[in-house]
Short mmCIF file of C-alpha atoms in Angstrom, two decimals:
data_model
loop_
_atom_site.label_atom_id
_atom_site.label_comp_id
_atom_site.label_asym_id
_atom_site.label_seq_id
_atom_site.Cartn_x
_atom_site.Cartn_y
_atom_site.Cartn_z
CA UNK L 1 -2.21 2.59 -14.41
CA UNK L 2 -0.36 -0.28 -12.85
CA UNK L 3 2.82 1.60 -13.84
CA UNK L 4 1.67 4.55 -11.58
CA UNK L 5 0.62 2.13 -8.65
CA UNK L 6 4.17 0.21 -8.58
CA UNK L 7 5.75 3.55 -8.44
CA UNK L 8 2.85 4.46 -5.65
CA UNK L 9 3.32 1.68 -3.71
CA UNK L 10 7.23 1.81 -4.12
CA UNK L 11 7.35 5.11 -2.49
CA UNK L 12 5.03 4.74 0.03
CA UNK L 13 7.22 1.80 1.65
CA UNK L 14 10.50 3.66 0.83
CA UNK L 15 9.25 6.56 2.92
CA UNK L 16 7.04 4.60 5.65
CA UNK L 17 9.41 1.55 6.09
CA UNK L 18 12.81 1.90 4.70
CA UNK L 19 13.54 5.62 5.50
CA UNK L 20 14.72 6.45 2.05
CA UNK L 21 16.89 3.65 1.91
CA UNK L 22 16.43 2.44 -1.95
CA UNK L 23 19.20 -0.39 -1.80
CA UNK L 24 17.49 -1.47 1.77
CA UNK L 25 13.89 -1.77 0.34
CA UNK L 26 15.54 -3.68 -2.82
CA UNK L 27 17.26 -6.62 -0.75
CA UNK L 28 14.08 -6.73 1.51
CA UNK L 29 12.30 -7.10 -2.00
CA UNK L 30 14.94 -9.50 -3.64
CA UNK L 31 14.85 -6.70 -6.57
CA UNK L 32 17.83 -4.60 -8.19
CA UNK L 33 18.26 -1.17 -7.08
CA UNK L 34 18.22 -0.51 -11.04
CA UNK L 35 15.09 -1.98 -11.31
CA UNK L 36 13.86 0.18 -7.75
CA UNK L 37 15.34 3.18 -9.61
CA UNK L 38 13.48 2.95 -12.82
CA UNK L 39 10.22 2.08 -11.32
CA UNK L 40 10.78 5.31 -8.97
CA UNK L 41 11.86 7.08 -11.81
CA UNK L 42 8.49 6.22 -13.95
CA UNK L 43 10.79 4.58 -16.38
CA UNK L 44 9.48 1.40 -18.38
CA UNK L 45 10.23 -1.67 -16.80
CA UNK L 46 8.23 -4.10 -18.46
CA UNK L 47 7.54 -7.29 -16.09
CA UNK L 48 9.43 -6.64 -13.74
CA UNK L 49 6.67 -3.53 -12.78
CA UNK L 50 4.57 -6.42 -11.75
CA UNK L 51 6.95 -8.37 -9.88
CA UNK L 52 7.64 -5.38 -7.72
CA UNK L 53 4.17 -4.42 -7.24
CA UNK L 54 3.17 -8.00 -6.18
CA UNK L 55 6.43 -8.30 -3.69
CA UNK L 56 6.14 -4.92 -2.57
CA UNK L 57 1.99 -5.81 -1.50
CA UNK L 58 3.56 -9.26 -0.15
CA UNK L 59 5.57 -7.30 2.17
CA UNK L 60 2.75 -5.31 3.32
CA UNK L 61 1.36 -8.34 4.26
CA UNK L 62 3.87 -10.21 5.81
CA UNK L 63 4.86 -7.41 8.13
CA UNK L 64 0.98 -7.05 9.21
CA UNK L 65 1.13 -3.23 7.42
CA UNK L 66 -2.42 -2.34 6.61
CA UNK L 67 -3.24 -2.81 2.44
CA UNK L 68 -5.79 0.59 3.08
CA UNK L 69 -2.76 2.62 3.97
CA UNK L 70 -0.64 1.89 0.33
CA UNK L 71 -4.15 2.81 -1.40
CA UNK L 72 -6.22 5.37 0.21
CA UNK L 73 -4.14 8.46 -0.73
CA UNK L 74 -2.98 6.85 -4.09
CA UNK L 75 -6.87 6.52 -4.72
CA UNK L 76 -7.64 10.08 -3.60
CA UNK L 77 -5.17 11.24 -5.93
CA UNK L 78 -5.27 8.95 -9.18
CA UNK L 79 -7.90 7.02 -9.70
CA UNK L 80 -11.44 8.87 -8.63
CA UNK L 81 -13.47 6.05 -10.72
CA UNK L 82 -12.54 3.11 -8.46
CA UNK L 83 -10.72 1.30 -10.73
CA UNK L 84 -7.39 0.60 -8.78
CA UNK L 85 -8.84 -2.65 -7.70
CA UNK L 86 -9.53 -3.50 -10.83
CA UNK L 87 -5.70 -3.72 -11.67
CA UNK L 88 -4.47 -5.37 -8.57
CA UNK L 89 -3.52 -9.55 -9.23
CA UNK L 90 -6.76 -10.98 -7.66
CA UNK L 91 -5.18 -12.46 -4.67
CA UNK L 92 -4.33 -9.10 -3.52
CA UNK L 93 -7.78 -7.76 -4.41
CA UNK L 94 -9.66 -10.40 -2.87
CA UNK L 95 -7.50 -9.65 0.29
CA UNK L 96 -8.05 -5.92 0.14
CA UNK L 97 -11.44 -6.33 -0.08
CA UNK L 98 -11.88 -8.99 2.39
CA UNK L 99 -9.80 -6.49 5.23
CA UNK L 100 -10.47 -3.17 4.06
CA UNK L 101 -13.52 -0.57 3.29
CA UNK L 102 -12.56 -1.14 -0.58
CA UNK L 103 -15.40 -2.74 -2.65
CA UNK L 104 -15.77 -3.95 -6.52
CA UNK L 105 -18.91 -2.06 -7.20
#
């Protein structure tokens, strides 16, 4: 599942923030565009999955982009049972719940 979210999230600041521009969102991430390529790809990347989730949801935060917006739709379509949050690093799920309508029921 946190495979599918990196990839999520990957895309939904490719297309909302970087305009399709893969090498763009990879310097702005301090990743390789391999390593963008694979995750968009759905490719195993091992760690490095997590290290692009984590700076793609510090970005969110550092440019004031709302957390909902990366996970509403993502949640619609994957994960009916609620358990995205459950998979998040707990900073970032303490935050989303904190400034969000997500909860941990």
């Amino acid at each position: 599942m946190q495979k599918v979210l990196a990839r999520y999230v990957l895309c939904d600041l490719l297309r909302k923030q970087f305009n399709g521009n893969k090498a763009q969102m990879a310097r702005q991430l301090d990743l390789s565009v391999r390593t963008v390529y694979r995750i968009l790809n759905g490719e195993e990347v091992e760690h490095n999955g997590n290290t692009a989730l984590s700076r793609a949801l510090d970005y969110y935060i550092e440019h004031r982009i709302p957390l909902e917006s990366a996970f509403h739709d993502f949640i619609i379509e994957n994960d009916t049972s609620g358990k995205v949050l459950e998979i998040l690093p707990k900073q970032y799920r303490e935050l989303l719940v904190k400034t969000t309508t997500f909860s941990v029921d």
